[in-house]
Amino acid sequence: MKQTLLIVDDEPGIVDTMNAYFSPRYEVLTARSGPEAVQKAERQPDLILLDINMPDMDGLTVCRTIREHVACPILFLTARIESADQIMGFQAGADDYIVKPFDLDQLSARVAAHLRRERRRNRSSAVRFFGDCAVDYSARTVTIRGEAVPLSRREFDILELLSLNGGQVFDRERIYEAVWGIDGEGSSATVMEHIRKIRAKLARHTLHSYIETVWGCGYKWNG
């Protein structure tokens, strides 16, 4: 069965070009506005290509609206690449940035890489215990003494990376590349903000510091 892509852009030419390019390999849904994108997202696509600059409801708003209900990768299409814009996008729930104008073959490779990453995650079924903390890598859940710790998608990805490699030190750039799969300015600030949020959520349930800062080097899991 073909995987499904949702392509969202208010420029008909871009939508038509990407639809024609991807249709032979994927089931393609299209939307030309934010509200239409929200409606089409109900069909649970495997990946969403989402333009940021749309009238009425922009891509950031669409992403925030659907992220709690849609687990698939969301890749922003944008001409903006300032680090502050990237951080806003990642905080809204995006997984990657594609800068316009883009090469379709490179875009296709990026799409395929994200879909492969999703398949690997879905095959994982391990559960690991770290004292009072249980991490279910299949269900993508974290509990401490039986109480759920609500983590966002990227927060769990970072915790997963660190906890599966206990004791290994990861600098911010390496975490960014492993979790988001791309290089870009502002990555250090993005990782630091996510680490801060993970720690705050864990601290509501335990005094143990599971993510340890190795000063001048990065972070490691302290299970």
Coordinates of N, CA and C in Angstrom, one line a residue:
M1 N 0.8 -1.2 0.0 CA 0.0 0.0 0.0 C 0.9 1.2 0.0
K2 N 0.5 2.2 -0.8 CA 1.3 3.4 -0.9 C 1.1 4.3 0.4
Q3 N 2.2 4.9 0.8 CA 2.1 5.9 1.9 C 1.5 7.2 1.3
T4 N 0.9 7.9 2.3 CA 0.2 9.1 1.9 C 0.9 10.4 2.3
L5 N 1.0 11.3 1.3 CA 1.6 12.7 1.5 C 0.4 13.7 1.5
L6 N 0.5 14.7 2.4 CA -0.4 15.8 2.3 C 0.4 17.0 1.9
I7 N 0.2 17.6 0.7 CA 0.9 18.8 0.2 C 0.0 20.0 0.4
V8 N 0.6 21.0 1.1 CA -0.2 22.2 1.5 C 0.5 23.4 1.0
D9 N 0.0 24.2 0.1 CA 0.6 25.4 -0.4 C -0.5 26.2 -1.1
D10 N -0.5 27.6 -0.9 CA -1.5 28.4 -1.6 C -1.1 28.8 -3.0
E11 N 0.0 28.3 -3.5 CA 0.4 28.6 -4.9 C 0.0 27.3 -5.7
P12 N -1.0 27.5 -6.6 CA -1.4 26.3 -7.4 C -0.3 25.6 -8.2
G13 N 0.6 26.4 -8.7 CA 1.7 25.9 -9.5 C 2.6 24.9 -8.7
I14 N 2.9 25.3 -7.5 CA 3.7 24.5 -6.6 C 3.0 23.2 -6.3
V15 N 1.7 23.3 -5.9 CA 0.9 22.1 -5.6 C 0.8 21.2 -6.7
D16 N 0.5 21.7 -7.9 CA 0.4 20.8 -9.1 C 1.7 20.2 -9.5
T17 N 2.8 20.9 -9.4 CA 4.1 20.3 -9.7 C 4.5 19.2 -8.8
M18 N 4.3 19.4 -7.5 CA 4.7 18.4 -6.5 C 3.7 17.2 -6.6
N19 N 2.4 17.5 -6.8 CA 1.5 16.4 -7.0 C 1.9 15.5 -8.2
A20 N 2.2 16.1 -9.3 CA 2.6 15.3 -10.5 C 3.9 14.5 -10.2
Y21 N 4.8 15.1 -9.4 CA 6.1 14.5 -9.1 C 6.0 13.3 -8.2
F22 N 5.2 13.5 -7.1 CA 5.1 12.4 -6.1 C 4.0 11.4 -6.3
S23 N 3.0 11.7 -7.2 CA 1.9 10.7 -7.4 C 2.3 9.3 -7.8
P24 N 3.3 9.2 -8.6 CA 3.7 7.8 -9.0 C 4.1 6.9 -7.9
R25 N 4.6 7.5 -6.8 CA 5.1 6.7 -5.7 C 4.3 6.8 -4.4
Y26 N 3.5 7.8 -4.3 CA 2.7 8.0 -3.1 C 1.3 8.3 -3.4
E27 N 0.4 8.1 -2.4 CA -1.0 8.6 -2.5 C -0.9 10.1 -2.0
V28 N -1.3 11.0 -2.9 CA -1.1 12.4 -2.6 C -2.4 13.1 -2.3
L29 N -2.5 13.8 -1.2 CA -3.6 14.7 -0.9 C -3.1 16.1 -1.0
T30 N -3.9 17.0 -1.4 CA -3.5 18.4 -1.6 C -4.5 19.4 -0.9
A31 N -3.9 20.5 -0.4 CA -4.7 21.5 0.2 C -4.1 22.9 -0.2
R32 N -4.9 23.9 -0.4 CA -4.4 25.2 -0.8 C -4.7 26.3 0.2
S33 N -5.1 25.9 1.4 CA -5.3 26.9 2.5 C -5.1 26.2 3.8
G34 N -5.0 27.0 4.8 CA -4.8 26.4 6.2 C -6.0 25.6 6.6
P35 N -7.2 26.2 6.5 CA -8.4 25.4 6.9 C -8.6 24.1 6.2
E36 N -8.3 24.1 4.9 CA -8.4 22.9 4.1 C -7.4 21.9 4.5
A37 N -6.2 22.3 4.9 CA -5.1 21.5 5.4 C -5.5 20.8 6.7
V38 N -6.2 21.5 7.6 CA -6.6 20.9 8.9 C -7.7 19.8 8.6
Q39 N -8.5 20.1 7.6 CA -9.6 19.1 7.3 C -8.9 17.9 6.7
K40 N -8.0 18.0 5.8 CA -7.3 16.9 5.1 C -6.5 16.1 6.1
A41 N -5.9 16.8 7.1 CA -5.1 16.1 8.1 C -5.9 15.0 8.9
E42 N -7.2 15.1 8.9 CA -8.0 14.1 9.6 C -7.9 12.8 8.9
R43 N -7.3 12.7 7.7 CA -7.1 11.4 7.0 C -5.8 10.8 7.4
Q44 N -5.1 11.4 8.4 CA -3.9 10.8 8.9 C -2.9 10.4 7.9
P45 N -2.3 11.4 7.2 CA -1.3 11.2 6.2 C 0.0 10.7 6.9
D46 N 0.9 10.1 6.1 CA 2.2 9.6 6.6 C 3.2 10.7 6.7
L47 N 3.0 11.8 6.0 CA 3.9 12.9 6.0 C 3.2 14.2 5.4
I48 N 3.5 15.3 6.0 CA 2.9 16.6 5.5 C 3.9 17.6 5.1
L49 N 3.8 18.1 3.9 CA 4.6 19.2 3.4 C 3.8 20.4 3.5
L50 N 4.2 21.4 4.3 CA 3.3 22.5 4.7 C 4.0 23.8 4.5
D51 N 3.4 24.6 3.6 CA 3.9 26.0 3.4 C 3.6 26.8 4.6
I52 N 4.6 27.7 5.0 CA 4.4 28.6 6.1 C 3.6 29.8 5.8
N53 N 3.9 30.4 4.6 CA 3.3 31.7 4.3 C 2.0 31.6 3.5
M54 N 0.9 31.4 4.2 CA -0.4 31.3 3.6 C -1.3 32.3 4.3
P55 N -2.2 32.9 3.5 CA -3.2 33.8 4.1 C -4.2 33.1 5.0
D56 N -4.9 33.9 5.8 CA -5.9 33.5 6.7 C -5.4 32.6 7.8
M57 N -4.8 31.4 7.5 CA -4.2 30.6 8.5 C -2.9 30.1 8.0
D58 N -1.8 30.6 8.7 CA -0.5 30.3 8.2 C 0.0 28.9 8.6
G59 N 1.1 28.4 8.1 CA 1.6 27.1 8.4 C 1.8 26.8 9.9
L60 N 2.4 27.8 10.6 CA 2.6 27.7 12.0 C 1.3 27.4 12.8
T61 N 0.3 28.1 12.4 CA -1.0 27.9 13.1 C -1.6 26.5 12.7
V62 N -1.5 26.1 11.5 CA -1.9 24.8 11.1 C -1.2 23.7 11.9
C63 N 0.1 23.9 12.0 CA 0.9 22.9 12.7 C 0.5 22.8 14.2
R64 N 0.4 23.9 14.8 CA -0.1 23.9 16.2 C -1.4 23.3 16.4
T65 N -2.3 23.5 15.4 CA -3.7 23.0 15.5 C -3.7 21.5 15.4
I66 N -2.9 20.9 14.5 CA -3.1 19.5 14.2 C -2.0 18.6 15.0
R67 N -1.0 19.2 15.5 CA 0.1 18.4 16.0 C -0.2 17.4 17.1
E68 N -1.2 17.8 18.0 CA -1.5 16.9 19.1 C -2.3 15.7 18.6
H69 N -2.8 15.8 17.3 CA -3.7 14.8 16.8 C -3.1 14.0 15.6
V70 N -1.9 14.5 15.1 CA -1.3 14.0 14.0 C 0.2 13.7 14.3
A71 N 0.6 12.4 14.3 CA 1.9 12.0 14.7 C 3.0 12.0 13.6
C72 N 2.5 12.2 12.4 CA 3.5 12.0 11.3 C 4.4 13.2 11.2
P73 N 5.5 13.1 10.4 CA 6.4 14.2 10.2 C 5.8 15.3 9.5
I74 N 6.1 16.5 9.9 CA 5.6 17.8 9.2 C 6.8 18.5 8.8
L75 N 6.9 18.7 7.5 CA 8.1 19.4 6.9 C 7.6 20.8 6.4
F76 N 8.2 21.9 6.9 CA 7.8 23.2 6.5 C 8.4 23.6 5.1
L77 N 7.6 24.2 4.2 CA 8.1 24.7 3.0 C 8.2 26.3 3.2
T78 N 9.3 26.9 3.1 CA 9.4 28.3 3.4 C 10.6 29.0 2.7
A79 N 10.4 30.2 2.5 CA 11.5 31.1 2.0 C 12.3 31.7 3.1
R80 N 11.7 31.6 4.3 CA 12.4 32.1 5.5 C 13.2 31.1 6.2
I81 N 14.5 31.5 6.6 CA 15.4 30.5 7.1 C 16.1 31.1 8.3
E82 N 15.6 32.2 8.9 CA 16.3 32.8 10.0 C 16.2 31.8 11.2
S83 N 17.2 31.8 12.1 CA 17.2 30.9 13.2 C 16.0 31.0 14.1
A84 N 15.5 32.3 14.3 CA 14.3 32.5 15.1 C 13.1 31.9 14.5
D85 N 13.0 31.9 13.2 CA 11.8 31.3 12.5 C 11.9 29.8 12.6
Q86 N 13.1 29.2 12.5 CA 13.3 27.8 12.7 C 12.8 27.3 14.1
I87 N 13.3 28.1 15.1 CA 12.9 27.7 16.5 C 11.4 27.8 16.7
M88 N 10.8 28.8 16.1 CA 9.3 28.9 16.2 C 8.6 27.7 15.6
G89 N 9.2 27.3 14.4 CA 8.6 26.2 13.7 C 8.7 24.9 14.5
F90 N 9.9 24.6 15.0 CA 10.2 23.4 15.8 C 9.3 23.4 17.1
Q91 N 9.2 24.6 17.7 CA 8.3 24.6 18.9 C 6.9 24.4 18.6
A92 N 6.5 24.7 17.3 CA 5.1 24.5 16.9 C 4.9 23.0 16.6
G93 N 6.0 22.2 16.4 CA 5.8 20.8 16.2 C 6.3 20.3 14.8
A94 N 7.1 21.2 14.1 CA 7.6 20.8 12.8 C 8.8 19.9 13.0
D95 N 9.1 19.1 12.0 CA 10.2 18.1 12.0 C 11.4 18.6 11.1
D96 N 11.1 19.4 10.2 CA 12.2 19.8 9.2 C 11.8 21.0 8.5
Y97 N 12.8 21.7 7.8 CA 12.5 22.9 7.0 C 13.0 22.6 5.6
I98 N 12.2 22.9 4.6 CA 12.6 22.8 3.2 C 12.6 24.3 2.7
V99 N 13.7 24.8 2.2 CA 13.8 26.1 1.8 C 13.5 26.3 0.3
K100 N 12.6 27.2 0.0 CA 12.2 27.5 -1.4 C 13.3 28.5 -2.0
P101 N 13.6 28.3 -3.3 CA 13.2 27.3 -4.2 C 14.0 26.0 -3.9
F102 N 13.3 24.8 -4.1 CA 14.0 23.6 -3.7 C 14.0 22.7 -5.0
D103 N 15.0 21.8 -5.0 CA 15.2 20.8 -6.0 C 14.2 19.6 -5.6
L104 N 13.4 19.2 -6.6 CA 12.4 18.1 -6.3 C 13.1 16.8 -5.9
D105 N 14.2 16.5 -6.5 CA 14.9 15.2 -6.2 C 15.4 15.3 -4.8
Q106 N 16.0 16.4 -4.4 CA 16.5 16.6 -3.0 C 15.3 16.5 -2.0
L107 N 14.2 17.2 -2.4 CA 13.0 17.1 -1.5 C 12.5 15.7 -1.4
S108 N 12.5 14.9 -2.5 CA 12.1 13.5 -2.4 C 13.0 12.7 -1.5
A109 N 14.3 13.0 -1.6 CA 15.2 12.2 -0.7 C 14.9 12.6 0.8
R110 N 14.6 13.8 1.1 CA 14.3 14.2 2.4 C 13.0 13.6 2.9
V111 N 12.0 13.5 2.1 CA 10.7 12.9 2.4 C 11.0 11.4 2.7
A112 N 11.7 10.7 1.8 CA 12.0 9.3 2.0 C 12.7 9.0 3.3
A113 N 13.7 9.9 3.6 CA 14.5 9.7 4.9 C 13.6 9.8 6.1
H114 N 12.6 10.8 6.1 CA 11.7 10.9 7.2 C 10.8 9.7 7.3
L115 N 10.3 9.2 6.2 CA 9.4 8.1 6.2 C 10.2 6.8 6.7
R116 N 11.4 6.6 6.3 CA 12.2 5.5 6.8 C 12.4 5.6 8.3
R117 N 12.7 6.8 8.8 CA 12.8 7.0 10.2 C 11.6 6.6 11.0
E118 N 10.4 6.9 10.4 CA 9.2 6.6 11.0 C 9.0 5.1 11.1
R119 N 9.3 4.4 10.0 CA 9.2 2.9 10.0 C 10.0 2.3 11.0
R120 N 11.3 2.8 11.1 CA 12.2 2.2 12.1 C 11.6 2.4 13.5
R121 N 11.1 3.5 13.8 CA 10.5 3.8 15.1 C 9.3 2.9 15.4
N122 N 8.5 2.7 14.4 CA 7.3 1.9 14.6 C 7.6 0.4 14.8
R123 N 8.8 0.0 14.3 CA 9.2 -1.4 14.5 C 9.7 -1.7 15.9
S124 N 10.1 -0.6 16.6 CA 10.7 -0.7 17.9 C 9.7 -1.2 18.9
S125 N 10.0 -2.1 19.8 CA 9.1 -2.6 20.8 C 9.7 -2.7 22.2
A126 N 10.9 -2.2 22.4 CA 11.6 -2.4 23.6 C 11.0 -1.5 24.7
V127 N 11.1 -1.9 25.9 CA 10.8 -1.1 27.1 C 12.0 -1.2 28.0
R128 N 12.4 -0.1 28.5 CA 13.6 -0.1 29.4 C 13.2 0.6 30.7
F129 N 13.8 0.2 31.8 CA 13.5 0.7 33.1 C 14.7 1.4 33.7
F130 N 14.6 2.6 34.2 CA 15.7 3.3 34.8 C 15.2 3.7 36.2
G131 N 15.4 2.9 37.2 CA 14.9 3.2 38.5 C 13.4 3.2 38.5
D132 N 12.8 4.3 38.9 CA 11.3 4.5 38.9 C 10.8 4.9 37.5
C133 N 11.7 5.1 36.6 CA 11.3 5.6 35.2 C 11.2 4.4 34.2
A134 N 10.1 4.3 33.5 CA 9.9 3.3 32.5 C 9.7 4.0 31.1
V135 N 10.5 3.7 30.1 CA 10.4 4.2 28.8 C 10.0 3.1 27.8
D136 N 8.8 3.3 27.3 CA 8.2 2.4 26.3 C 8.5 3.0 24.9
Y137 N 9.5 2.4 24.2 CA 9.9 3.0 22.9 C 8.9 2.6 21.8
S138 N 8.0 1.7 22.0 CA 7.0 1.3 21.0 C 5.8 2.3 21.1
A139 N 5.3 2.4 22.4 CA 4.2 3.3 22.6 C 4.6 4.8 22.7
R140 N 6.0 5.0 22.8 CA 6.5 6.3 22.9 C 5.9 7.0 24.1
T141 N 6.0 6.3 25.3 CA 5.5 6.9 26.5 C 6.6 6.8 27.6
V142 N 6.5 7.7 28.6 CA 7.4 7.7 29.7 C 6.5 7.8 31.0
T143 N 6.8 6.9 31.9 CA 6.1 6.9 33.2 C 7.1 6.9 34.3
I144 N 6.8 7.5 35.4 CA 7.6 7.5 36.6 C 6.7 7.1 37.8
R145 N 7.0 5.9 38.4 CA 6.2 5.3 39.4 C 4.7 5.2 39.0
G146 N 4.5 4.9 37.7 CA 3.2 4.6 37.1 C 2.5 5.9 36.6
E147 N 3.1 7.0 36.9 CA 2.4 8.3 36.4 C 3.0 8.7 35.1
A148 N 2.1 9.0 34.1 CA 2.6 9.4 32.8 C 3.3 10.8 32.8
V149 N 4.4 10.9 32.1 CA 5.1 12.1 31.9 C 4.8 12.6 30.4
P150 N 3.9 13.6 30.2 CA 3.5 14.0 28.9 C 4.7 14.7 28.1
L151 N 5.2 14.1 27.1 CA 6.3 14.7 26.3 C 5.8 14.9 24.9
S152 N 6.3 16.0 24.3 CA 6.0 16.2 22.9 C 6.8 15.3 22.1
R153 N 6.5 15.3 20.8 CA 7.2 14.3 19.9 C 8.7 14.5 19.9
R154 N 9.2 15.7 19.8 CA 10.6 15.9 19.7 C 11.3 15.7 21.1
E155 N 10.5 16.1 22.2 CA 11.0 15.8 23.5 C 11.3 14.3 23.7
F156 N 10.3 13.5 23.3 CA 10.5 12.1 23.4 C 11.7 11.6 22.6
D157 N 11.8 12.2 21.4 CA 12.9 11.8 20.5 C 14.3 12.0 21.1
I158 N 14.4 13.1 21.8 CA 15.7 13.4 22.5 C 15.9 12.5 23.7
L159 N 14.8 12.3 24.5 CA 14.9 11.3 25.6 C 15.3 9.9 25.1
E160 N 14.7 9.5 24.0 CA 14.9 8.2 23.4 C 16.4 8.1 23.0
L161 N 16.9 9.1 22.3 CA 18.3 9.1 21.9 C 19.3 8.9 23.1
L162 N 19.0 9.7 24.1 CA 20.0 9.7 25.2 C 19.8 8.4 26.0
S163 N 18.6 8.0 26.3 CA 18.4 6.8 27.1 C 18.8 5.5 26.5
L164 N 18.8 5.5 25.2 CA 19.2 4.3 24.5 C 20.7 4.2 24.4
N165 N 21.4 5.3 24.7 CA 22.8 5.4 24.7 C 23.4 5.9 26.0
G166 N 22.9 5.2 27.1 CA 23.2 5.6 28.5 C 24.7 5.8 28.7
G167 N 25.1 7.0 29.3 CA 26.5 7.3 29.6 C 27.2 7.9 28.5
Q168 N 26.7 7.9 27.3 CA 27.4 8.5 26.1 C 27.0 10.0 26.1
V169 N 28.0 10.8 25.8 CA 27.8 12.2 25.8 C 27.5 12.7 24.4
F170 N 26.4 13.5 24.3 CA 26.0 14.0 23.0 C 26.1 15.5 23.0
D171 N 26.8 16.2 22.1 CA 26.7 17.6 22.1 C 25.5 18.1 21.4
R172 N 25.2 19.4 21.5 CA 23.9 19.9 21.0 C 23.7 19.7 19.5
E173 N 24.8 19.9 18.8 CA 24.8 19.7 17.3 C 24.5 18.3 16.9
R174 N 25.1 17.3 17.7 CA 24.8 15.9 17.4 C 23.4 15.5 17.7
I175 N 22.9 16.0 18.8 CA 21.5 15.8 19.1 C 20.5 16.3 18.0
Y176 N 20.8 17.5 17.6 CA 20.0 18.2 16.6 C 20.0 17.3 15.3
E177 N 21.2 16.9 14.9 CA 21.3 16.2 13.6 C 20.6 14.8 13.8
A178 N 20.7 14.2 14.9 CA 20.1 12.8 15.1 C 18.6 12.9 15.2
V179 N 18.1 13.9 15.8 CA 16.6 14.0 16.0 C 15.9 14.7 14.9
W180 N 16.4 15.8 14.4 CA 15.8 16.5 13.3 C 16.3 16.1 11.9
G181 N 17.5 15.5 11.8 CA 18.0 15.0 10.6 C 18.5 16.0 9.6
I182 N 18.7 17.3 10.1 CA 19.3 18.3 9.2 C 20.2 19.2 10.0
D183 N 21.1 19.9 9.2 CA 21.9 20.9 9.9 C 21.2 22.3 9.7
G184 N 21.5 23.2 10.6 CA 20.9 24.5 10.5 C 21.3 25.4 11.6
E185 N 21.3 26.7 11.4 CA 21.6 27.7 12.4 C 20.5 27.6 13.5
G186 N 20.9 27.9 14.7 CA 19.9 27.9 15.8 C 19.7 26.6 16.4
S187 N 20.4 25.5 16.0 CA 20.1 24.2 16.5 C 20.5 24.1 18.0
S188 N 21.5 24.7 18.4 CA 21.9 24.6 19.8 C 20.8 25.2 20.7
A189 N 20.2 26.4 20.3 CA 19.2 26.9 21.1 C 17.9 26.1 21.1
T190 N 17.6 25.4 20.0 CA 16.5 24.5 19.9 C 16.6 23.4 20.8
V191 N 17.8 22.7 20.8 CA 18.0 21.6 21.7 C 18.0 22.0 23.1
M192 N 18.6 23.1 23.5 CA 18.6 23.6 24.9 C 17.2 23.8 25.4
E193 N 16.4 24.4 24.6 CA 15.0 24.6 25.0 C 14.2 23.3 25.2
H194 N 14.4 22.3 24.3 CA 13.8 21.0 24.5 C 14.3 20.3 25.7
I195 N 15.6 20.4 26.0 CA 16.1 19.7 27.2 C 15.6 20.4 28.4
R196 N 15.4 21.7 28.4 CA 14.9 22.4 29.6 C 13.5 21.9 29.8
K197 N 12.7 21.8 28.8 CA 11.3 21.3 29.0 C 11.2 19.9 29.5
I198 N 12.0 19.0 28.9 CA 12.1 17.6 29.4 C 12.4 17.5 30.9
R199 N 13.4 18.3 31.3 CA 13.8 18.3 32.7 C 12.7 18.8 33.6
A200 N 12.0 19.8 33.1 CA 10.9 20.4 34.0 C 9.8 19.4 34.1
K201 N 9.5 18.7 33.1 CA 8.4 17.7 33.1 C 8.8 16.5 34.0
L202 N 10.0 16.0 33.9 CA 10.5 14.9 34.7 C 10.5 15.3 36.2
A203 N 10.9 16.6 36.4 CA 11.1 17.1 37.8 C 9.7 17.1 38.6
R204 N 8.6 17.2 37.9 CA 7.3 17.1 38.5 C 7.1 15.8 39.2
H205 N 7.8 14.8 38.8 CA 7.5 13.4 39.2 C 8.7 12.8 40.0
T206 N 9.9 13.4 39.9 CA 11.0 12.8 40.6 C 12.1 13.8 40.9
L207 N 12.9 13.6 41.9 CA 14.0 14.5 42.2 C 15.3 14.0 41.4
H208 N 15.2 12.8 40.9 CA 16.4 12.3 40.2 C 16.6 13.1 38.8
S209 N 17.8 13.4 38.5 CA 18.2 14.2 37.3 C 18.6 13.1 36.2
Y210 N 17.6 12.8 35.3 CA 17.9 11.8 34.3 C 18.8 12.3 33.2
I211 N 18.7 13.6 32.9 CA 19.6 14.2 31.9 C 20.6 15.0 32.5
E212 N 21.9 14.6 32.4 CA 23.0 15.3 33.1 C 23.7 16.2 32.1
T213 N 24.1 17.4 32.5 CA 24.9 18.3 31.7 C 26.4 18.0 31.9
V214 N 27.1 17.7 30.8 CA 28.5 17.6 30.9 C 29.1 18.9 30.4
W215 N 29.5 19.7 31.3 CA 29.9 21.1 30.9 C 31.0 21.1 29.9
G216 N 30.7 21.9 28.8 CA 31.6 22.1 27.7 C 31.6 21.0 26.7
C217 N 30.7 19.9 27.0 CA 30.6 18.8 26.1 C 29.2 18.6 25.6
G218 N 28.2 18.5 26.5 CA 26.9 18.3 26.0 C 26.0 17.6 27.1
Y219 N 25.3 16.6 26.8 CA 24.4 15.9 27.7 C 24.5 14.4 27.6
K220 N 24.2 13.8 28.7 CA 24.2 12.3 28.8 C 23.1 11.8 29.7
W221 N 22.6 10.6 29.4 CA 21.6 10.0 30.2 C 22.1 9.5 31.5
N222 N 21.5 9.8 32.6 CA 21.9 9.3 34.0 C 20.8 8.4 34.5
G223 N 20.8 7.2 34.0 CA 19.7 6.3 34.4 C 19.9 5.7 35.8

